[in-house]
mmCIF file of C-alpha atoms in Angstrom:
data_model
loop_
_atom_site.group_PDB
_atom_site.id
_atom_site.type_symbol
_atom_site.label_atom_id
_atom_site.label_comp_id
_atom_site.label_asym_id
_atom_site.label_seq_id
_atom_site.Cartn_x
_atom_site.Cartn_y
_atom_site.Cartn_z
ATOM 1 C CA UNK A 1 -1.420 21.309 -14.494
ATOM 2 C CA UNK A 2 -0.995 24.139 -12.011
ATOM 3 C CA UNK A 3 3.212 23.455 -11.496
ATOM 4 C CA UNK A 4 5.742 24.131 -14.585
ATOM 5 C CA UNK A 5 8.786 22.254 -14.598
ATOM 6 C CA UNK A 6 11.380 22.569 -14.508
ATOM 7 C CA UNK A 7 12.180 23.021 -10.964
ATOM 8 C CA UNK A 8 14.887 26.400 -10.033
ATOM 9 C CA UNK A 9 15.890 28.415 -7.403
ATOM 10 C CA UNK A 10 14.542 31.882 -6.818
ATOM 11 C CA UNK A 11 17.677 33.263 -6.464
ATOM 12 C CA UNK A 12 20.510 31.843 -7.981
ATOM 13 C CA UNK A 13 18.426 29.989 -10.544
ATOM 14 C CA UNK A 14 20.390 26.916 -9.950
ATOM 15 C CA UNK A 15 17.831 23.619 -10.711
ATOM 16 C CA UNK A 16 16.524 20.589 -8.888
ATOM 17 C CA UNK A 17 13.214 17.836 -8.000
ATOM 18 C CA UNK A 18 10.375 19.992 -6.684
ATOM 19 C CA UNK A 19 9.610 19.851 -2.902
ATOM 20 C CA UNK A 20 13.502 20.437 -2.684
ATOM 21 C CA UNK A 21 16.170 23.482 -1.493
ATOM 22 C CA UNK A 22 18.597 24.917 -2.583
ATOM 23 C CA UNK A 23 21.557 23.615 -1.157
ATOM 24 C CA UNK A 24 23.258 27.254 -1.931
ATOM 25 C CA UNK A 25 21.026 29.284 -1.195
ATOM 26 C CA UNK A 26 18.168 27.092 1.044
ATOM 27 C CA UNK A 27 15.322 28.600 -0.709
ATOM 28 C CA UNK A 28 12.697 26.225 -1.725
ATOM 29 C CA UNK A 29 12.792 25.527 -5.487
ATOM 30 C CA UNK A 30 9.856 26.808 -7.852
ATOM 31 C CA UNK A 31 8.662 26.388 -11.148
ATOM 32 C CA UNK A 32 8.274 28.272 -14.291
ATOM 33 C CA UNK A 33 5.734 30.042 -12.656
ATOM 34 C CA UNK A 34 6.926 30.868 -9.229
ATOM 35 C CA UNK A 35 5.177 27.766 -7.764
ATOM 36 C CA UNK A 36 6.556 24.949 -5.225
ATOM 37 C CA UNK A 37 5.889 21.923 -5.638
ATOM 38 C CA UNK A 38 2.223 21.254 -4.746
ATOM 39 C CA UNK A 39 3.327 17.299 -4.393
ATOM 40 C CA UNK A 40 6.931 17.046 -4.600
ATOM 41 C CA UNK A 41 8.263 13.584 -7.007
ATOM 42 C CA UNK A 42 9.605 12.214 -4.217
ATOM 43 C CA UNK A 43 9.625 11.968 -0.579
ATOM 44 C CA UNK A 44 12.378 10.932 1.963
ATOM 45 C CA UNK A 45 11.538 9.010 5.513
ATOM 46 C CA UNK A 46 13.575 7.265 8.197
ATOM 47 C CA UNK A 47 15.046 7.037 10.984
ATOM 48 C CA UNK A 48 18.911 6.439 12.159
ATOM 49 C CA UNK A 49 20.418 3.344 13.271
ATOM 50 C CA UNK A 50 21.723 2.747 16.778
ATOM 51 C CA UNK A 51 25.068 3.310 14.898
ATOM 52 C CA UNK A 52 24.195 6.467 13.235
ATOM 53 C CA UNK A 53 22.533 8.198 16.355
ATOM 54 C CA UNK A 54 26.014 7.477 18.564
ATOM 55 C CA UNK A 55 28.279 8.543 16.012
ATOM 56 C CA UNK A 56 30.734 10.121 16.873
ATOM 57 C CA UNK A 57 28.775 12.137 19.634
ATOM 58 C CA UNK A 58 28.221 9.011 21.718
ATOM 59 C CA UNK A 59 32.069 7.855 22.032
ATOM 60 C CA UNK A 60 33.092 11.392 23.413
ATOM 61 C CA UNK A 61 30.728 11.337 25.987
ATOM 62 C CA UNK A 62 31.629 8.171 27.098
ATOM 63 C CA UNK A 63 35.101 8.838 27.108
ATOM 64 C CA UNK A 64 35.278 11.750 29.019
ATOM 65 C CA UNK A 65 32.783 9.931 31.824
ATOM 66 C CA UNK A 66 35.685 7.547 31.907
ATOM 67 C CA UNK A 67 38.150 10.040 32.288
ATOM 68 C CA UNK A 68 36.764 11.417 34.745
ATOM 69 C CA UNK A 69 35.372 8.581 36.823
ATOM 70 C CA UNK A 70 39.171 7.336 36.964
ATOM 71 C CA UNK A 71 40.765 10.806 37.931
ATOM 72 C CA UNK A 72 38.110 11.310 40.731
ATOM 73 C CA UNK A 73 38.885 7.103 42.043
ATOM 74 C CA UNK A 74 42.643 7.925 41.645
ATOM 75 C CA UNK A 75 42.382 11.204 43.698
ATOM 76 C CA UNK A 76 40.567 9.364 46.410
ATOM 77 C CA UNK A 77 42.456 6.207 46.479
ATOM 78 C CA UNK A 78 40.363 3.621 45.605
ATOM 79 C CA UNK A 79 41.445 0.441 45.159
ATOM 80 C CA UNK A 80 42.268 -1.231 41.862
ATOM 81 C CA UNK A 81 39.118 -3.717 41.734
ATOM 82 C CA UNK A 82 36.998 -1.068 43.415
ATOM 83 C CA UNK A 83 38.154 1.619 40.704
ATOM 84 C CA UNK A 84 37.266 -1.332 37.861
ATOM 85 C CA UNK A 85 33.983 -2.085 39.181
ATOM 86 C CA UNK A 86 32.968 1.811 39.535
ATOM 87 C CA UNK A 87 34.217 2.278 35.850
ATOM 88 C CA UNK A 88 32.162 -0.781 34.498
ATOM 89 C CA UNK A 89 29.261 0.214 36.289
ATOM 90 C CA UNK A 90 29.748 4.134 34.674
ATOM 91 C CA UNK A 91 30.053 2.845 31.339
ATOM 92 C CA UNK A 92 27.040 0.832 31.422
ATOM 93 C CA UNK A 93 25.265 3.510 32.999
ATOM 94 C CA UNK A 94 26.429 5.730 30.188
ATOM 95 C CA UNK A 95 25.354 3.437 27.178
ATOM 96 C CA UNK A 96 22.602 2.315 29.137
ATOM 97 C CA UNK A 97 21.446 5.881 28.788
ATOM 98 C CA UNK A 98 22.286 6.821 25.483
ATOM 99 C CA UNK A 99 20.454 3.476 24.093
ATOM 100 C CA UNK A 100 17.301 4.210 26.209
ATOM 101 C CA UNK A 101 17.809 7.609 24.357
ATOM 102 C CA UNK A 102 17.821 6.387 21.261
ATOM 103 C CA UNK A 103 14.837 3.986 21.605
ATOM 104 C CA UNK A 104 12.693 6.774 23.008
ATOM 105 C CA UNK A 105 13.743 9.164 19.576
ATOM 106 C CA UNK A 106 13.067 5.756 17.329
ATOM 107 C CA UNK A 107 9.314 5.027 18.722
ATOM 108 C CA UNK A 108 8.382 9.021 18.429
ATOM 109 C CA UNK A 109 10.279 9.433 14.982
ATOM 110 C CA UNK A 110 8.412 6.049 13.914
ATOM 111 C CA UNK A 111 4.949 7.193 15.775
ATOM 112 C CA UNK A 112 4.896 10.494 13.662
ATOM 113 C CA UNK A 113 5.181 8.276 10.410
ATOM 114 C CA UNK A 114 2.654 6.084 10.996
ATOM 115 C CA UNK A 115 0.468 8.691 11.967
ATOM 116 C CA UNK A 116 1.145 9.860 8.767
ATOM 117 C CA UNK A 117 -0.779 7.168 7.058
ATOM 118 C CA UNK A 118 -3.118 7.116 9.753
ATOM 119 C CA UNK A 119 -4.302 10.786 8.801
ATOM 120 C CA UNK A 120 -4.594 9.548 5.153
ATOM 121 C CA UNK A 121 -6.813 6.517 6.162
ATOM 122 C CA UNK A 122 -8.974 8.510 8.330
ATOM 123 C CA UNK A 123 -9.477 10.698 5.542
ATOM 124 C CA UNK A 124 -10.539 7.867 2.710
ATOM 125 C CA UNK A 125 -12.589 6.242 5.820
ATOM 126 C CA UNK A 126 -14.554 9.550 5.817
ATOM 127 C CA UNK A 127 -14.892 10.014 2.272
ATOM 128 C CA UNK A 128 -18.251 10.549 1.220
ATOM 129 C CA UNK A 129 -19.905 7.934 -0.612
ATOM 130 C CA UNK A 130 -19.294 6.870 -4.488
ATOM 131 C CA UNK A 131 -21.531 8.798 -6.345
ATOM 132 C CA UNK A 132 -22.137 8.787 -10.133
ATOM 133 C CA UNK A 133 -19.527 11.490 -11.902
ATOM 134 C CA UNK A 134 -23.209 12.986 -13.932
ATOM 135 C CA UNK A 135 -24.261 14.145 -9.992
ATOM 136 C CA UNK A 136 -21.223 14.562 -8.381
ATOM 137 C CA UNK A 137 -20.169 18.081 -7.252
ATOM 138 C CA UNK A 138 -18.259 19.841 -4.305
ATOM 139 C CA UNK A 139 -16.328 17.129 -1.735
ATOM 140 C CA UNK A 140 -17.404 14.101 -3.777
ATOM 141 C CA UNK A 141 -15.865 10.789 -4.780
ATOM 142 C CA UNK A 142 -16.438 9.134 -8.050
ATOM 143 C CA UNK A 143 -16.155 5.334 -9.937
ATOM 144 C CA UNK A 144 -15.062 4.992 -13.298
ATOM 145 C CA UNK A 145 -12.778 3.883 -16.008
ATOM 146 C CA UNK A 146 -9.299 5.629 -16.482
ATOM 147 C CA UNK A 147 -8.968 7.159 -20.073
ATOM 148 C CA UNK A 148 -5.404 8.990 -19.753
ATOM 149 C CA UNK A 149 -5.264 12.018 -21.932
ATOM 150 C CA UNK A 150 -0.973 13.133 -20.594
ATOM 151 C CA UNK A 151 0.426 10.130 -19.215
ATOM 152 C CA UNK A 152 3.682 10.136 -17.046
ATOM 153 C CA UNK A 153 6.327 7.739 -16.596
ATOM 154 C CA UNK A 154 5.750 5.067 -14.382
ATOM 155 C CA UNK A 155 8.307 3.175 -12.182
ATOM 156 C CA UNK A 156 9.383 0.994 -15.045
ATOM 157 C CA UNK A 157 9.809 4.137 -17.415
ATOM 158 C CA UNK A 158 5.928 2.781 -19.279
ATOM 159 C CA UNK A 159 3.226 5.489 -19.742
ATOM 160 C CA UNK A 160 0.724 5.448 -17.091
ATOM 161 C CA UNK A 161 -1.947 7.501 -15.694
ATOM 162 C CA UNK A 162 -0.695 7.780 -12.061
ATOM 163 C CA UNK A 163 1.896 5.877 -9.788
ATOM 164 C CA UNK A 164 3.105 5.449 -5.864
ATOM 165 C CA UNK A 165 5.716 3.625 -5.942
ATOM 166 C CA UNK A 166 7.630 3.291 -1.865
ATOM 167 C CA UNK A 167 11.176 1.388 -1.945
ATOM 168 C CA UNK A 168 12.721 0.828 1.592
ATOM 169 C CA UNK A 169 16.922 1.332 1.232
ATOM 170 C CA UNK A 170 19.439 1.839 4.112
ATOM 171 C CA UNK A 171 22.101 4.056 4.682
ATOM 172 C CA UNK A 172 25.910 2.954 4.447
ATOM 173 C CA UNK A 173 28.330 5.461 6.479
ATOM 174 C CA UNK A 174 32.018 5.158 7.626
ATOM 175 C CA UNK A 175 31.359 5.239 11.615
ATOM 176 C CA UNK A 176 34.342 4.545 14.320
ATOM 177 C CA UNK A 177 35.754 1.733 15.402
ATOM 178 C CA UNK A 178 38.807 0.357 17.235
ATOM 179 C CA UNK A 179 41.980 2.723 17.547
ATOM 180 C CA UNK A 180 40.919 5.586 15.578
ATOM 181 C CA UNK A 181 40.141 3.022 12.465
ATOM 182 C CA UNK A 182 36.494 3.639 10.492
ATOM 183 C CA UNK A 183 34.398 0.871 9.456
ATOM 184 C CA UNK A 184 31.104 0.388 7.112
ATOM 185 C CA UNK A 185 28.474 0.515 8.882
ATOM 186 C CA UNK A 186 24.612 1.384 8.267
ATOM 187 C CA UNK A 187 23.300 4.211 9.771
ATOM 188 C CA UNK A 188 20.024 4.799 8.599
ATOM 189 C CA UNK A 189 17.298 3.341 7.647
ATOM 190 C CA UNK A 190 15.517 5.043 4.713
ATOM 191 C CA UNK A 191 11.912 4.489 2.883
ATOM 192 C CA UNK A 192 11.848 6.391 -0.661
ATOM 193 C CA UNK A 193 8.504 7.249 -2.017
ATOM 194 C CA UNK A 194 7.960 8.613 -4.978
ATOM 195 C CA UNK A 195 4.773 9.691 -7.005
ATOM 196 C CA UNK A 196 3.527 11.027 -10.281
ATOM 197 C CA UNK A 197 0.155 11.997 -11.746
ATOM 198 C CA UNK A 198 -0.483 13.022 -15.540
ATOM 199 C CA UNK A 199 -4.064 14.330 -16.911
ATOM 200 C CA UNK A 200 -6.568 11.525 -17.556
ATOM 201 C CA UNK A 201 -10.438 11.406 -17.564
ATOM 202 C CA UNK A 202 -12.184 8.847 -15.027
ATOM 203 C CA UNK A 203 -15.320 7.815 -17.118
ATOM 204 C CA UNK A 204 -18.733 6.127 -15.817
ATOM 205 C CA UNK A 205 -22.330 5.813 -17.875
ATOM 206 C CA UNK A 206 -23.221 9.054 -16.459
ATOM 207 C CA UNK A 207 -19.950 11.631 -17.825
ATOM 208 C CA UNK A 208 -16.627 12.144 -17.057
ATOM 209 C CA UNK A 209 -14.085 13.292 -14.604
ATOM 210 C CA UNK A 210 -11.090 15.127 -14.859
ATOM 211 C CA UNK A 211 -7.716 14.310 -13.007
ATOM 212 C CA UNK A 212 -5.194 17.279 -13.783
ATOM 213 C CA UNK A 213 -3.701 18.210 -10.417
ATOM 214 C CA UNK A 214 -0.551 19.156 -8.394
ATOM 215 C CA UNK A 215 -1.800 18.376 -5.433
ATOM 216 C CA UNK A 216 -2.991 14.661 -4.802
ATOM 217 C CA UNK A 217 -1.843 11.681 -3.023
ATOM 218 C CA UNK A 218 -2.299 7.948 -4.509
ATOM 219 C CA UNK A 219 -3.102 5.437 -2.006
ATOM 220 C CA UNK A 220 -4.235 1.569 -1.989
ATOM 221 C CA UNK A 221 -8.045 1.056 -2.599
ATOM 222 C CA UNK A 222 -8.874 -2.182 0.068
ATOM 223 C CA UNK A 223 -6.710 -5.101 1.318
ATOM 224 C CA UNK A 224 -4.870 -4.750 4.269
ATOM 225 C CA UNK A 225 -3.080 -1.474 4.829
ATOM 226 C CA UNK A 226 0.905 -1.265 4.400
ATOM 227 C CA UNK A 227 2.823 -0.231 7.325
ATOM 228 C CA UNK A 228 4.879 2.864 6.573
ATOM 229 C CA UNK A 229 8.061 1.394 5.588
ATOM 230 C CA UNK A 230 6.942 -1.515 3.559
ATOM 231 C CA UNK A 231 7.519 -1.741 -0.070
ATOM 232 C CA UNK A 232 4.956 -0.845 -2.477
ATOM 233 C CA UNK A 233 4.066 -0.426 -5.784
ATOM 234 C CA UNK A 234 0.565 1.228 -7.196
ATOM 235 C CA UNK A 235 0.275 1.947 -10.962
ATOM 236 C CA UNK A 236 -2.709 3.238 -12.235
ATOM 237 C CA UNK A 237 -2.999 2.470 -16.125
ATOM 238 C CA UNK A 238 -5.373 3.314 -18.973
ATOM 239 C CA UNK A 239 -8.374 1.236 -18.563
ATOM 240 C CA UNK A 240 -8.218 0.379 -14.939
ATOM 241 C CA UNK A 241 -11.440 0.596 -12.787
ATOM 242 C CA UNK A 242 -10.598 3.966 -10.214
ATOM 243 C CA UNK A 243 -11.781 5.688 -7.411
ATOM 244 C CA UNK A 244 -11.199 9.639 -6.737
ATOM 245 C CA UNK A 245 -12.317 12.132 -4.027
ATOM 246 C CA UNK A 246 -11.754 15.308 -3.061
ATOM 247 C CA UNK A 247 -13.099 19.096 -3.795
ATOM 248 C CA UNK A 248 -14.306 19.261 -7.723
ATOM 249 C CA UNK A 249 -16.113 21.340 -9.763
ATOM 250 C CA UNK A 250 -17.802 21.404 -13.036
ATOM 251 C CA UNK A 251 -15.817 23.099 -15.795
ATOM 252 C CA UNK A 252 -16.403 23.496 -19.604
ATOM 253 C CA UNK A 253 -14.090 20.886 -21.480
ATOM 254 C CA UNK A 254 -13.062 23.380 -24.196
ATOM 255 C CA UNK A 255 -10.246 25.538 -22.328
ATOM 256 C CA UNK A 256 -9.274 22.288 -19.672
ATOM 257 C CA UNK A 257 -5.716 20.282 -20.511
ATOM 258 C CA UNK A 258 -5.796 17.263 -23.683
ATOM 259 C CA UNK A 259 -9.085 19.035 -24.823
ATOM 260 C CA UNK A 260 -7.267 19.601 -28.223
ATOM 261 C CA UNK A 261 -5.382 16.497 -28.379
ATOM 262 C CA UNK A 262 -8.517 14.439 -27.571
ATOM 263 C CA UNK A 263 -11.056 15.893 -29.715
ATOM 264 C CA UNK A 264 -13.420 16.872 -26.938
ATOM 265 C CA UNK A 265 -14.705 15.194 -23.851
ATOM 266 C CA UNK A 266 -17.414 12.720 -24.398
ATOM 267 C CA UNK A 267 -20.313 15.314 -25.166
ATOM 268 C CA UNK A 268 -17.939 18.431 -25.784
ATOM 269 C CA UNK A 269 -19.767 19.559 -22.791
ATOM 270 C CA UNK A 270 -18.581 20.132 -19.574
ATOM 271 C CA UNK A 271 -16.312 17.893 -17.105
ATOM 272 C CA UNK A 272 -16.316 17.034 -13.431
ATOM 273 C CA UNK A 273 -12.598 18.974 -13.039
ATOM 274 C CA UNK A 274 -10.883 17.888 -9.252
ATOM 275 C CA UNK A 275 -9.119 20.808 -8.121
ATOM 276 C CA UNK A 276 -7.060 19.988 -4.960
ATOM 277 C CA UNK A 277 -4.906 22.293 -2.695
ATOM 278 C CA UNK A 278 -2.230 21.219 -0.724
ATOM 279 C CA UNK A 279 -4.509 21.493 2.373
ATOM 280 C CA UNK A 280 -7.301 19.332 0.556
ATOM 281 C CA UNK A 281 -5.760 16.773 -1.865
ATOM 282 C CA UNK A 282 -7.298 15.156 -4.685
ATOM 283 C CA UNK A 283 -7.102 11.267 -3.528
ATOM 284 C CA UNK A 284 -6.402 8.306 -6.230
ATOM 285 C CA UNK A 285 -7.415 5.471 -5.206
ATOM 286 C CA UNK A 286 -6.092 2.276 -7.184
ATOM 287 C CA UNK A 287 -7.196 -1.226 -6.923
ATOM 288 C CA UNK A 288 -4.466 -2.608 -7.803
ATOM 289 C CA UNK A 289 -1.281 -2.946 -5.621
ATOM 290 C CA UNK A 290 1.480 -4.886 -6.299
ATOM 291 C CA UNK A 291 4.071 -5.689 -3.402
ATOM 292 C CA UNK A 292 7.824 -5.709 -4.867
ATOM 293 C CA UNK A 293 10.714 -6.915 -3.277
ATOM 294 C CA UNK A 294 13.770 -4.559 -3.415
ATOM 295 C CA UNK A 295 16.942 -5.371 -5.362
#
């Protein structure tokens, strides 16, 4: 595997997930080797709640409106129910506003997610076709059984060959309330996804595969697609009937990763090795999915 953990800063060495910074020094964190993270363990996305977008920016601005509205009614003597009307009819203009605001920021924050799985589907909907792995070569995308040579911990801390695992949580933050007094409130709504691959072969009748990459993605093979922020699980285990695509090549098996441990590939030839870049990920593709409901 191209990335070495553990995970450090550059500069003041201080240590961390990859695909994080710094919070000293805001320098992305690196491995052993001076690598990022090629696909970081985890991955953050959401968007605020009305609550979170106002506060405390939201309150000020209404205030002062108010403030203002009455000094400029006083100044010109308006009359009491005239002066309450005008500063009803400001404040809902103002909130009016700052809602309409916040609904615009919501449907482009939530449009750039889902067109984040949108570019992923496009991608598996313009995969090339399954091919067997003895033929395969280049952009290709394989069938076979998972043999797992390095697992990694799955979400339930078991040995697997690869997991996605997506948990929606929201955000609990002190916001303001009545007479200068804070409250609970949420203010954000948060998906968590995180994602681990270890090295394992993907075997048909015709040879074997390898899996040893940084950079992949593991995404649901059929049934209906899973909005962005729905919970889902994906665990790829020894045995289980796979699909993979992306850029491979063919390798000798004697210098590649669980060689030793293994005793050899199938012939002690050469392997089908997937070799992704962050650009062009290696693609998982898992049968099974299993929907989870969060605690």
């Amino acid at each position: 595997m191209r990335n070495q953990p553990p995970f450090s800063c550059p500069q003041c060495g201080d240590t961390g997930l990859g695909g994080d910074k710094c919070l000293r020094c805001k320098l992305e964190l690196v491995d052993k080797a001076g690598v990022p993270a090629l696909s970081p363990p985890a991955v953050f996305l959401g968007h605020p709640t009305f609550a979170g977008f106002t506060e405390p920016w939201a309150r000020w601005v209404a205030t002062i409106a108010f403030v203002l509205t009455f000094i400029t009614s006083f100044q010109y003597g308006a009359a009491t129910i005239e002066l309450v009307v005008l500063l009803l009819g400001v404040e809902v203009v103002i909130w009016g506003g700052i809602y309409a605001a916040y609904r615009f920021f919501i449907a482009a924050r939530i449009k750039s997610l889902r067109a984040r799985l949108r570019a992923l589907q496009a991608r598996i909907a313009s995969a090339p076709a399954v091919a067997p792995i003895g033929s395969a070569s280049g952009v290709c995308r394989v069938r076979g059984r998972v043999r797992v040579l390095e697992p990694v911990k799955g979400p339930l801390g078991q040995p697997v060959a690869a997991f996605l695992e997506r948990r929606k949580r929201q955000t609990v933050g002190l916001v303001s309330a009545k007479r200068g007094t804070q409250v609970e409130a949420v203010t954000a709504v948060t998906v968590e996804e995180m994602s681990a691959a270890g090295v394992f072969l993907v075997e048909d009748e015709s040879g074997a595969a390898l899996v040893d990459d940084d950079a992949f993605v593991v995404a649901q093979l059929g049934g209906a697609s899973k909005d962005w922020n729905e919970p889902l699980s994906i665990v790829v285990n020894d045995g289980d009937e796979i699909e993979v695509f992306g850029p491979a090549e063919w390798r000798s098996g004697a210098g590649l990763p669980g060689h030793a441990s293994q005793g050899g590939y199938r012939d002690g030839g050469n392997v089908l090795a997937f070799d992704g870049k962050p650009t062009e990920r290696v693609v998982i593709l898992a049968k099974r999915a299993a929907v989870f409901v969060n605690a």
